[in-house]
N, CA, C and O atoms as a printed pandas DataFrame, in Angstrom:
     atom_number atom_name residue_name chain_id  residue_number  x_coord  y_coord  z_coord
0              1         N          UNK        A               1  181.113   79.921   70.849
1              2        CA          UNK        A               1  180.672   80.973   69.945
2              3         C          UNK        A               1  180.924   80.072   68.485
3              4         O          UNK        A               1  181.720   79.179   68.193
4              5         N          UNK        A               2  179.893   80.734   67.774
5              6        CA          UNK        A               2  179.904   79.997   66.157
6              7         C          UNK        A               2  180.055   81.209   65.063
7              8         O          UNK        A               2  179.062   81.864   64.747
8              9         N          UNK        A               3  181.127   81.432   64.594
9             10        CA          UNK        A               3  181.770   82.542   63.859
10            11         C          UNK        A               3  181.432   83.790   64.482
11            12         O          UNK        A               3  180.499   84.505   64.118
12            13         N          UNK        A               4  182.266   84.048   65.495
13            14        CA          UNK        A               4  182.457   85.396   65.960
14            15         C          UNK        A               4  182.881   86.305   65.005
15            16         O          UNK        A               4  183.798   85.964   64.258
16            17         N          UNK        A               5  182.408   87.333   64.902
17            18        CA          UNK        A               5  182.688   88.678   64.039
18            19         C          UNK        A               5  183.162   89.776   64.800
19            20         O          UNK        A               5  184.373   89.893   64.987
20            21         N          UNK        A               6  182.320   90.628   65.281
21            22        CA          UNK        A               6  182.610   91.763   65.965
22            23         C          UNK        A               6  182.528   91.859   67.382
23            24         O          UNK        A               6  181.818   90.992   67.892
24            25         N          UNK        A               7  183.013   92.602   68.091
25            26        CA          UNK        A               7  183.383   92.622   69.626
26            27         C          UNK        A               7  183.456   93.908   70.101
27            28         O          UNK        A               7  184.127   94.774   69.539
28            29         N          UNK        A               8  182.614   94.151   71.406
29            30        CA          UNK        A               8  182.925   95.553   71.978
30            31         C          UNK        A               8  182.882   95.216   73.496
31            32         O          UNK        A               8  182.264   94.282   74.008
32            33         N          UNK        A               9  183.724   96.237   74.181
33            34        CA          UNK        A               9  183.265   95.969   75.709
34            35         C          UNK        A               9  182.228   96.607   76.361
35            36         O          UNK        A               9  181.793   97.660   75.895
36            37         N          UNK        A              10  181.715   96.074   77.482
37            38        CA          UNK        A              10  180.591   96.579   77.945
38            39         C          UNK        A              10  180.973   97.179   79.205
39            40         O          UNK        A              10  181.989   96.730   79.737
40            41         N          UNK        A              11  180.234   98.270   79.876
41            42        CA          UNK        A              11  180.786   98.908   80.843
42            43         C          UNK        A              11  180.973   98.368   82.241
43            44         O          UNK        A              11  181.592   98.944   83.136
44            45         N          UNK        A              12  180.259   96.986   82.347
45            46        CA          UNK        A              12  180.576   96.273   83.625
46            47         C          UNK        A              12  181.885   95.295   83.537
47            48         O          UNK        A              12  182.048   94.339   84.297
48            49         N          UNK        A              13  182.728   95.644   82.575
49            50        CA          UNK        A              13  184.045   94.998   82.426
50            51         C          UNK        A              13  183.753   93.612   81.615
51            52         O          UNK        A              13  184.710   92.846   81.501
52            53         N          UNK        A              14  182.595   93.260   81.085
53            54        CA          UNK        A              14  182.302   92.317   80.315
54            55         C          UNK        A              14  182.420   92.753   78.818
55            56         O          UNK        A              14  182.937   93.825   78.504
56            57         N          UNK        A              15  181.944   91.918   77.964
57            58        CA          UNK        A              15  181.946   92.212   76.557
58            59         C          UNK        A              15  180.660   91.625   75.768
59            60         O          UNK        A              15  179.938   90.788   76.310
60            61         N          UNK        A              16  180.423   92.081   74.523
61            62        CA          UNK        A              16  179.357   91.687   73.707
62            63         C          UNK        A              16  180.197   91.252   72.308
63            64         O          UNK        A              16  181.094   91.887   71.756
64            65         N          UNK        A              17  179.585   89.907   71.906
65            66        CA          UNK        A              17  180.312   89.611   70.608
66            67         C          UNK        A              17  178.979   89.155   69.613
67            68         O          UNK        A              17  177.921   88.742   70.089
68            69         N          UNK        A              18  179.205   89.289   68.333
69            70        CA          UNK        A              18  178.139   89.034   67.245
70            71         C          UNK        A              18  178.696   87.783   66.417
71            72         O          UNK        A              18  179.886   87.582   66.176
72            73         N          UNK        A              19  177.769   87.090   66.080
73            74        CA          UNK        A              19  177.998   85.891   65.546
74            75         C          UNK        A              19  177.608   85.837   64.106
75            76         O          UNK        A              19  176.524   86.377   63.885
76            77         N          UNK        A              20  178.148   85.378   63.178
77            78        CA          UNK        A              20  177.922   85.588   61.735
78            79         C          UNK        A              20  176.577   84.835   61.664
79            80         O          UNK        A              20  176.410   83.714   62.144
80            81         N          UNK        A              21  175.496   85.657   60.927
81            82        CA          UNK        A              21  174.234   84.926   60.668
82            83         C          UNK        A              21  173.513   83.875   61.974
83            84         O          UNK        A              21  172.817   82.872   61.817
84            85         N          UNK        A              22  173.887   84.406   63.034
85            86        CA          UNK        A              22  173.329   83.927   64.151
86            87         C          UNK        A              22  172.722   84.699   65.247
87            88         O          UNK        A              22  171.493   84.757   65.211
88            89         N          UNK        A              23  173.260   85.245   66.121
89            90        CA          UNK        A              23  173.074   85.934   67.516
90            91         C          UNK        A              23  174.080   86.943   67.968
91            92         O          UNK        A              23  175.075   87.285   67.328
92            93         N          UNK        A              24  173.781   87.301   68.924
93            94        CA          UNK        A              24  174.758   88.441   69.672
94            95         C          UNK        A              24  174.803   88.007   71.127
95            96         O          UNK        A              24  173.807   88.236   71.812
96            97         N          UNK        A              25  175.803   87.433   71.644
97            98        CA          UNK        A              25  175.891   87.073   73.076
98            99         C          UNK        A              25  176.824   88.140   73.919
99           100         O          UNK        A              25  177.759   88.733   73.381
100          101         N          UNK        A              26  176.498   88.299   75.169
101          102        CA          UNK        A              26  176.744   89.247   76.239
102          103         C          UNK        A              26  177.640   88.116   77.230
103          104         O          UNK        A              26  177.232   86.968   77.408
104          105         N          UNK        A              27  178.764   88.579   77.760
105          106        CA          UNK        A              27  179.579   87.699   78.626
106          107         C          UNK        A              27  180.019   88.895   79.838
107          108         O          UNK        A              27  180.167   90.116   79.773
108          109         N          UNK        A              28  180.124   88.046   80.787
109          110        CA          UNK        A              28  180.662   88.887   82.152
110          111         C          UNK        A              28  181.815   89.036   82.063
111          112         O          UNK        A              28  182.385   88.472   81.129
112          113         N          UNK        A              29  182.541   89.804   82.949
113          114        CA          UNK        A              29  183.714   90.284   83.121
114          115         C          UNK        A              29  184.573   88.708   83.434
115          116         O          UNK        A              29  185.651   88.562   82.859
116          117         N          UNK        A              30  184.211   87.906   84.076
117          118        CA          UNK        A              30  184.697   86.601   84.164
118          119         C          UNK        A              30  184.550   85.511   82.786
119          120         O          UNK        A              30  184.764   84.300   82.840
120          121         N          UNK        A              31  184.185   86.182   81.728
121          122        CA          UNK        A              31  184.045   85.397   80.647
122          123         C          UNK        A              31  182.875   84.393   80.413
123          124         O          UNK        A              31  182.785   83.510   79.560
124          125         N          UNK        A              32  181.977   84.772   81.422
125          126        CA          UNK        A              32  181.027   83.585   81.498
126          127         C          UNK        A              32  179.837   84.271   80.562
127          128         O          UNK        A              32  179.757   85.489   80.402
128          129         N          UNK        A              33  178.953   83.339   79.985
129          130        CA          UNK        A              33  177.780   83.783   79.109
130          131         C          UNK        A              33  176.969   84.321   80.068
131          132         O          UNK        A              33  176.790   83.659   81.091
132          133         N          UNK        A              34  176.419   85.435   79.941
133          134        CA          UNK        A              34  175.462   86.232   80.714
134          135         C          UNK        A              34  174.035   86.049   80.168
135          136         O          UNK        A              34  173.074   85.835   80.907
136          137         N          UNK        A              35  173.951   86.150   78.756
137          138        CA          UNK        A              35  172.747   86.136   77.944
138          139         C          UNK        A              35  173.049   86.144   76.237
139          140         O          UNK        A              35  174.107   86.534   75.744
140          141         N          UNK        A              36  171.924   85.645   75.497
141          142        CA          UNK        A              36  171.756   85.700   74.064
142          143         C          UNK        A              36  170.886   86.750   73.826
143          144         O          UNK        A              36  169.942   86.805   74.614
144          145         N          UNK        A              37  170.932   87.591   72.973
145          146        CA          UNK        A              37  170.060   88.700   72.725
146          147         C          UNK        A              37  168.683   87.944   72.083
147          148         O          UNK        A              37  167.538   88.199   72.455
148          149         N          UNK        A              38  169.028   87.006   71.090
149          150        CA          UNK        A              38  167.705   86.578   70.198
150          151         C          UNK        A              38  166.820   85.833   71.536
151          152         O          UNK        A              38  165.610   86.030   71.649
152          153         N          UNK        A              39  167.565   84.992   72.484
153          154        CA          UNK        A              39  166.764   84.469   73.449
154          155         C          UNK        A              39  166.015   85.436   74.446
155          156         O          UNK        A              39  164.855   85.197   74.784
156          157         N          UNK        A              40  166.801   86.684   74.970
157          158        CA          UNK        A              40  166.488   87.441   75.887
158          159         C          UNK        A              40  165.268   88.316   75.491
159          160         O          UNK        A              40  164.433   88.706   76.308
160          161         N          UNK        A              41  165.239   88.610   74.064
161          162        CA          UNK        A              41  164.442   89.601   73.609
162          163         C          UNK        A              41  163.544   89.052   72.621
163          164         O          UNK        A              41  162.682   89.785   72.135
164          165         N          UNK        A              42  163.671   87.600   72.199
165          166        CA          UNK        A              42  162.909   86.923   71.246
166          167         C          UNK        A              42  163.088   87.655   69.989
167          168         O          UNK        A              42  162.088   87.785   69.283
168          169         N          UNK        A              43  164.127   88.122   69.623
169          170        CA          UNK        A              43  164.462   88.897   68.480
170          171         C          UNK        A              43  165.377   88.094   67.368
171          172         O          UNK        A              43  166.545   87.775   67.587
172          173         N          UNK        A              44  164.767   87.854   66.309
173          174        CA          UNK        A              44  165.451   87.171   65.274
174          175         C          UNK        A              44  166.577   88.177   64.329
175          176         O          UNK        A              44  166.161   89.188   63.764
176          177         N          UNK        A              45  167.836   87.809   64.260
177          178        CA          UNK        A              45  168.593   88.528   63.562
178          179         C          UNK        A              45  168.610   88.025   62.152
179          180         O          UNK        A              45  168.156   86.892   61.992
180          181         N          UNK        A              46  169.102   88.738   60.989
181          182        CA          UNK        A              46  169.550   88.514   59.855
182          183         C          UNK        A              46  170.834   87.855   59.866
183          184         O          UNK        A              46  171.038   86.643   59.934
184          185         N          UNK        A              47  171.880   89.019   59.773
185          186        CA          UNK        A              47  173.261   88.820   59.837
186          187         C          UNK        A              47  173.867   89.827   60.826
187          188         O          UNK        A              47  174.387   90.847   60.374
188          189         N          UNK        A              48  173.831   89.599   62.175
189          190        CA          UNK        A              48  174.219   90.650   63.247
190          191         C          UNK        A              48  175.757   90.755   62.764
191          192         O          UNK        A              48  176.499   89.802   62.527
192          193         N          UNK        A              49  176.059   92.102   62.675
193          194        CA          UNK        A              49  177.620   92.525   62.264
194          195         C          UNK        A              49  178.009   93.379   63.653
195          196         O          UNK        A              49  178.045   92.846   64.763
196          197         N          UNK        A              50  178.273   94.687   63.423
197          198        CA          UNK        A              50  178.698   95.597   64.417
198          199         C          UNK        A              50  177.941   95.608   65.523
199          200         O          UNK        A              50  176.719   95.457   65.505
200          201         N          UNK        A              51  178.767   95.823   66.748
201          202        CA          UNK        A              51  178.029   95.690   68.144
202          203         C          UNK        A              51  178.794   96.896   68.823
203          204         O          UNK        A              51  179.982   97.129   68.601
204          205         N          UNK        A              52  177.979   97.658   69.691
205          206        CA          UNK        A              52  178.626   98.703   70.612
206          207         C          UNK        A              52  177.774   98.815   71.735
207          208         O          UNK        A              52  176.614   98.405   71.696
208          209         N          UNK        A              53  178.302   99.370   72.783
209          210        CA          UNK        A              53  177.403   99.700   74.069
210          211         C          UNK        A              53  177.369  100.965   74.427
211          212         O          UNK        A              53  178.451  101.541   74.545
212          213         N          UNK        A              54  176.327  101.581   74.643
213          214        CA          UNK        A              54  176.025  103.150   74.865
214          215         C          UNK        A              54  176.504  103.355   76.401
215          216         O          UNK        A              54  176.939  102.428   77.085
216          217         N          UNK        A              55  176.365  104.712   76.860
217          218        CA          UNK        A              55  176.830  105.024   78.195
218          219         C          UNK        A              55  175.954  104.549   79.159
219          220         O          UNK        A              55  176.345  104.426   80.320
220          221         N          UNK        A              56  174.560  104.200   78.759
221          222        CA          UNK        A              56  173.468  103.599   79.572
222          223         C          UNK        A              56  173.450  102.074   79.691
223          224         O          UNK        A              56  172.568  101.499   80.330
224          225         N          UNK        A              57  174.627  101.310   78.947
225          226        CA          UNK        A              57  174.631  100.118   79.069
226          227         C          UNK        A              57  173.943   99.379   78.054
227          228         O          UNK        A              57  174.219   98.187   77.921
228          229         N          UNK        A              58  172.804  100.097   77.075
229          230        CA          UNK        A              58  172.197   99.562   76.155
230          231         C          UNK        A              58  173.097   98.840   75.069
231          232         O          UNK        A              58  174.178   99.353   74.781
232          233         N          UNK        A              59  172.748   97.840   74.546
233          234        CA          UNK        A              59  173.563   97.254   73.270
234          235         C          UNK        A              59  172.981   97.719   71.942
235          236         O          UNK        A              59  171.774   97.773   71.706
236          237         N          UNK        A              60  173.959   98.051   71.097
237          238        CA          UNK        A              60  173.609   98.339   69.772
238          239         C          UNK        A              60  173.860   97.548   68.789
239          240         O          UNK        A              60  175.037   97.190   68.827
240          241         N          UNK        A              61  173.171   97.029   67.757
241          242        CA          UNK        A              61  173.612   95.747   66.945
242          243         C          UNK        A              61  173.013   96.331   65.470
243          244         O          UNK        A              61  171.872   96.715   65.209
244          245         N          UNK        A              62  174.115   96.261   64.676
245          246        CA          UNK        A              62  173.932   96.602   63.102
246          247         C          UNK        A              62  173.636   95.158   62.377
247          248         O          UNK        A              62  174.467   94.256   62.477
248          249         N          UNK        A              63  172.507   94.992   61.696
249          250        CA          UNK        A              63  172.012   93.871   61.061
250          251         C          UNK        A              63  172.269   94.066   59.563
251          252         O          UNK        A              63  171.525   94.773   58.883
252          253         N          UNK        A              64  173.545   93.303   58.960
253          254        CA          UNK        A              64  173.706   93.683   57.652
254          255         C          UNK        A              64  172.585   93.168   56.585
255          256         O          UNK        A              64  172.282   93.916   55.656
256          257         N          UNK        A              65  171.911   91.765   56.731
257          258        CA          UNK        A              65  171.057   91.371   56.128
258          259         C          UNK        A              65  169.718   92.164   56.300
259          260         O          UNK        A              65  168.978   92.132   55.317
260          261         N          UNK        A              66  169.356   92.755   57.214
261          262        CA          UNK        A              66  168.144   93.428   57.535
262          263         C          UNK        A              66  168.126   95.097   57.191
263          264         O          UNK        A              66  167.139   95.784   56.931
264          265         N          UNK        A              67  169.345   95.453   57.266
265          266        CA          UNK        A              67  169.574   96.765   56.917
266          267         C          UNK        A              67  169.403   97.895   58.021
267          268         O          UNK        A              67  169.339   99.106   57.814
268          269         N          UNK        A              68  169.341   97.216   59.272
269          270        CA          UNK        A              68  168.826   98.113   60.384
270          271         C          UNK        A              68  169.741   98.001   61.433
271          272         O          UNK        A              68  170.519   97.048   61.478
272          273         N          UNK        A              69  169.721   99.060   62.456
273          274        CA          UNK        A              69  170.310   99.016   63.842
274          275         C          UNK        A              69  169.279   98.991   64.825
275          276         O          UNK        A              69  168.300   99.733   64.741
276          277         N          UNK        A              70  169.455   98.138   65.797
277          278        CA          UNK        A              70  168.591   98.156   66.922
278          279         C          UNK        A              70  169.320   98.393   68.081
279          280         O          UNK        A              70  170.528   98.164   68.134
280          281         N          UNK        A              71  168.548   98.926   69.206
281          282        CA          UNK        A              71  168.804   99.142   70.548
282          283         C          UNK        A              71  168.455   98.210   71.370
283          284         O          UNK        A              71  167.232   98.107   71.464
284          285         N          UNK        A              72  169.203   97.310   72.160
285          286        CA          UNK        A              72  168.581   96.511   73.260
286          287         C          UNK        A              72  169.086   96.981   74.612
287          288         O          UNK        A              72  170.171   96.745   75.143
288          289         N          UNK        A              73  167.954   97.772   75.094
289          290        CA          UNK        A              73  167.967   98.345   76.604
290          291         C          UNK        A              73  168.257   97.084   77.638
291          292         O          UNK        A              73  167.947   95.943   77.296
292          293         N          UNK        A              74  168.793   97.320   78.760
293          294        CA          UNK        A              74  168.844   96.359   79.776
294          295         C          UNK        A              74  167.458   95.960   80.269
295          296         O          UNK        A              74  167.217   94.796   80.588
296          297         N          UNK        A              75  166.589   96.891   80.327
297          298        CA          UNK        A              75  165.228   96.513   80.719
298          299         C          UNK        A              75  164.519   97.037   79.585
299          300         O          UNK        A              75  164.887   98.073   79.032
300          301         N          UNK        A              76  163.363   96.270   79.152
301          302        CA          UNK        A              76  162.434   96.782   78.067
302          303         C          UNK        A              76  162.503   96.069   76.851
303          304         O          UNK        A              76  163.179   95.042   76.800
304          305         N          UNK        A              77  161.915   96.466   75.909
305          306        CA          UNK        A              77  161.938   95.914   74.671
306          307         C          UNK        A              77  162.736   96.494   73.603
307          308         O          UNK        A              77  162.759   97.724   73.562
308          309         N          UNK        A              78  163.501   95.741   72.591
309          310        CA          UNK        A              78  164.261   96.293   71.555
310          311         C          UNK        A              78  163.614   97.415   70.806
311          312         O          UNK        A              78  162.412   97.447   70.542
312          313         N          UNK        A              79  164.565   98.419   70.449
313          314        CA          UNK        A              79  164.055   99.538   69.633
314          315         C          UNK        A              79  164.866   99.557   68.275
315          316         O          UNK        A              79  166.087   99.413   68.201
316          317         N          UNK        A              80  164.005   99.757   67.211
317          318        CA          UNK        A              80  164.672   99.845   66.072
318          319         C          UNK        A              80  165.178  101.502   65.679
319          320         O          UNK        A              80  164.372  102.397   65.426
320          321         N          UNK        A              81  166.542  101.658   65.690
321          322        CA          UNK        A              81  167.009  103.039   65.566
322          323         C          UNK        A              81  167.094  103.423   64.217
323          324         O          UNK        A              81  166.776  104.586   63.970
324          325         N          UNK        A              82  167.437  102.733   63.329
325          326        CA          UNK        A              82  167.543  103.108   61.832
326          327         C          UNK        A              82  167.092  101.829   60.964
327          328         O          UNK        A              82  167.699  100.758   60.967
328          329         N          UNK        A              83  165.995  102.094   60.261
329          330        CA          UNK        A              83  165.274  101.081   59.351
330          331         C          UNK        A              83  165.174  101.522   58.005
331          332         O          UNK        A              83  164.459  100.909   57.213
332          333         N          UNK        A              84  165.858  102.582   57.650
333          334        CA          UNK        A              84  166.108  102.859   56.223
334          335         C          UNK        A              84  167.128  103.702   55.935
335          336         O          UNK        A              84  167.539  104.471   56.803
336          337         N          UNK        A              85  167.623  103.676   54.796
337          338        CA          UNK        A              85  168.830  104.265   54.367
338          339         C          UNK        A              85  170.172  103.804   54.531
339          340         O          UNK        A              85  171.179  104.506   54.436
340          341         N          UNK        A              86  170.120  102.424   54.816
341          342        CA          UNK        A              86  171.424  101.757   54.932
342          343         C          UNK        A              86  171.495  100.630   54.011
343          344         O          UNK        A              86  170.574   99.814   53.978
344          345         N          UNK        A              87  172.575  100.518   53.219
345          346        CA          UNK        A              87  172.664   99.474   52.331
346          347         C          UNK        A              87  173.236   98.102   52.680
347          348         O          UNK        A              87  172.838   97.048   52.184
348          349         N          UNK        A              88  174.360   98.239   53.723
349          350        CA          UNK        A              88  175.086   97.141   54.294
350          351         C          UNK        A              88  175.887   97.602   55.428
351          352         O          UNK        A              88  177.097   97.824   55.406
352          353         N          UNK        A              89  175.079   97.727   56.435
353          354        CA          UNK        A              89  175.639   98.395   57.833
354          355         C          UNK        A              89  176.355   97.113   58.371
355          356         O          UNK        A              89  175.770   96.038   58.506
356          357         N          UNK        A              90  177.695   97.324   58.673
357          358        CA          UNK        A              90  178.788   96.568   59.065
358          359         C          UNK        A              90  179.261   96.760   60.539
359          360         O          UNK        A              90  179.541   95.834   61.300
360          361         N          UNK        A              91  179.320   98.276   60.879
361          362        CA          UNK        A              91  180.046   98.677   61.901
362          363         C          UNK        A              91  179.159   99.593   62.703
363          364         O          UNK        A              91  178.392  100.343   62.098
364          365         N          UNK        A              92  179.203   99.590   63.988
365          366        CA          UNK        A              92  178.484  100.941   64.678
366          367         C          UNK        A              92  179.388  101.165   65.878
367          368         O          UNK        A              92  180.180  100.370   66.384
368          369         N          UNK        A              93  179.078  102.525   66.258
369          370        CA          UNK        A              93  179.937  103.009   67.343
370          371         C          UNK        A              93  178.969  104.210   68.008
371          372         O          UNK        A              93  178.182  104.820   67.283
372          373         N          UNK        A              94  179.065  104.451   69.189
373          374        CA          UNK        A              94  178.218  105.487   69.749
374          375         C          UNK        A              94  179.205  106.525   70.465
375          376         O          UNK        A              94  180.292  106.139   70.894
376          377         N          UNK        A              95  178.801  107.812   70.575
377          378        CA          UNK        A              95  179.507  108.909   71.228
378          379         C          UNK        A              95  178.912  109.368   72.472
379          380         O          UNK        A              95  177.695  109.212   72.566
380          381         N          UNK        A              96  179.517  109.894   73.425
381          382        CA          UNK        A              96  178.896  110.504   74.672
382          383         C          UNK        A              96  178.140  111.418   74.235
383          384         O          UNK        A              96  177.298  111.838   75.028
384          385         N          UNK        A              97  178.179  111.897   73.132
385          386        CA          UNK        A              97  177.208  113.237   72.799
386          387         C          UNK        A              97  175.858  112.716   71.935
387          388         O          UNK        A              97  175.115  113.371   71.204
388          389         N          UNK        A              98  175.826  111.413   72.265
389          390        CA          UNK        A              98  174.249  110.953   71.490
390          391         C          UNK        A              98  174.268  110.616   70.188
391          392         O          UNK        A              98  173.187  110.347   69.662
392          393         N          UNK        A              99  175.548  110.558   69.361
393          394        CA          UNK        A              99  175.598  110.207   67.915
394          395         C          UNK        A              99  175.963  108.683   67.762
395          396         O          UNK        A              99  176.732  107.991   68.429
396          397         N          UNK        A             100  175.297  108.421   66.843
397          398        CA          UNK        A             100  175.511  106.794   66.409
398          399         C          UNK        A             100  176.145  106.787   64.944
399          400         O          UNK        A             100  175.610  107.214   63.921
400          401         N          UNK        A             101  177.422  106.198   65.075
401          402        CA          UNK        A             101  178.252  106.195   63.648
402          403         C          UNK        A             101  177.982  104.846   63.094
403          404         O          UNK        A             101  178.321  103.824   63.692
404          405         N          UNK        A             102  177.333  104.844   61.878
405          406        CA          UNK        A             102  177.255  103.376   61.233
406          407         C          UNK        A             102  178.157  103.273   60.008
407          408         O          UNK        A             102  177.949  103.968   59.013
408          409         N          UNK        A             103  179.209  102.358   60.092
409          410        CA          UNK        A             103  180.103  101.900   58.616
410          411         C          UNK        A             103  178.882  101.289   57.825
411          412         O          UNK        A             103  178.147  100.392   58.237
412          413         N          UNK        A             104  178.792  102.019   56.471
413          414        CA          UNK        A             104  177.799  101.487   55.582
414          415         C          UNK        A             104  178.680  100.837   54.385
415          416         O          UNK        A             104  178.939  101.518   53.393
416          417         N          UNK        A             105  179.132   99.497   54.509
417          418        CA          UNK        A             105  180.009   99.004   53.104
418          419         C          UNK        A             105  179.526   99.132   52.145
419          420         O          UNK        A             105  180.260   99.289   51.170
420          421         N          UNK        A             106  178.152   99.126   51.970
421          422        CA          UNK        A             106  177.318   99.160   50.722
422          423         C          UNK        A             106  177.364  100.622   49.843
423          424         O          UNK        A             106  177.163  100.712   48.632
424          425         N          UNK        A             107  177.703  101.814   50.833
425          426        CA          UNK        A             107  177.867  102.993   50.099
426          427         C          UNK        A             107  179.469  103.459   50.420
427          428         O          UNK        A             107  179.892  104.564   50.081
428          429         N          UNK        A             108  180.214  102.544   51.056
429          430        CA          UNK        A             108  181.623  103.111   51.329
430          431         C          UNK        A             108  181.725  104.337   52.088
431          432         O          UNK        A             108  182.499  105.259   51.827
432          433         N          UNK        A             109  180.880  104.293   53.065
433          434        CA          UNK        A             109  180.845  105.681   54.015
434          435         C          UNK        A             109  180.526  105.393   55.574
435          436         O          UNK        A             109  180.339  104.299   56.107
436          437         N          UNK        A             110  180.518  106.481   56.067
437          438        CA          UNK        A             110  180.117  106.365   57.820
438          439         C          UNK        A             110  178.950  107.268   57.824
439          440         O          UNK        A             110  179.012  108.438   57.447
440          441         N          UNK        A             111  178.060  106.784   58.188
441          442        CA          UNK        A             111  176.857  107.626   58.379
442          443         C          UNK        A             111  176.376  108.110   59.758
443          444         O          UNK        A             111  176.197  107.121   60.469
444          445         N          UNK        A             112  176.139  109.084   60.309
445          446        CA          UNK        A             112  176.070  109.905   61.641
446          447         C          UNK        A             112  174.541  110.038   61.831
447          448         O          UNK        A             112  173.799  110.524   60.977
448          449         N          UNK        A             113  174.162  109.586   62.964
449          450        CA          UNK        A             113  172.538  109.943   63.199
450          451         C          UNK        A             113  172.604  110.139   64.685
451          452         O          UNK        A             113  173.222  109.411   65.461
452          453         N          UNK        A             114  171.815  111.327   65.034
453          454        CA          UNK        A             114  171.667  111.747   66.285
454          455         C          UNK        A             114  170.139  111.307   67.276
455          456         O          UNK        A             114  170.019  111.705   68.435
């Protein structure tokens, strides 16, 4: 890893790690690299920060530089969930009720999306 920043457990016992100004890597429960999101999806990150995994196993990533939150499904193309209204997203979490929580350090608040 190069500059690991944020980490989240994955449903399969593995985990997801964001690297400062680089990429997001997915590891298996035996700590072996499963994939790089930029390689798997052809996605370019600005500065990936917060990461989390939803109940369906999709990975959500806050990108501080691009001011977005993207969802990376296990199968299919990435989906931009939030593309406006964020100044400096650095943390993300999802609830089992379908809410997305984004810590926005640029506005010193937590924003909630459904």
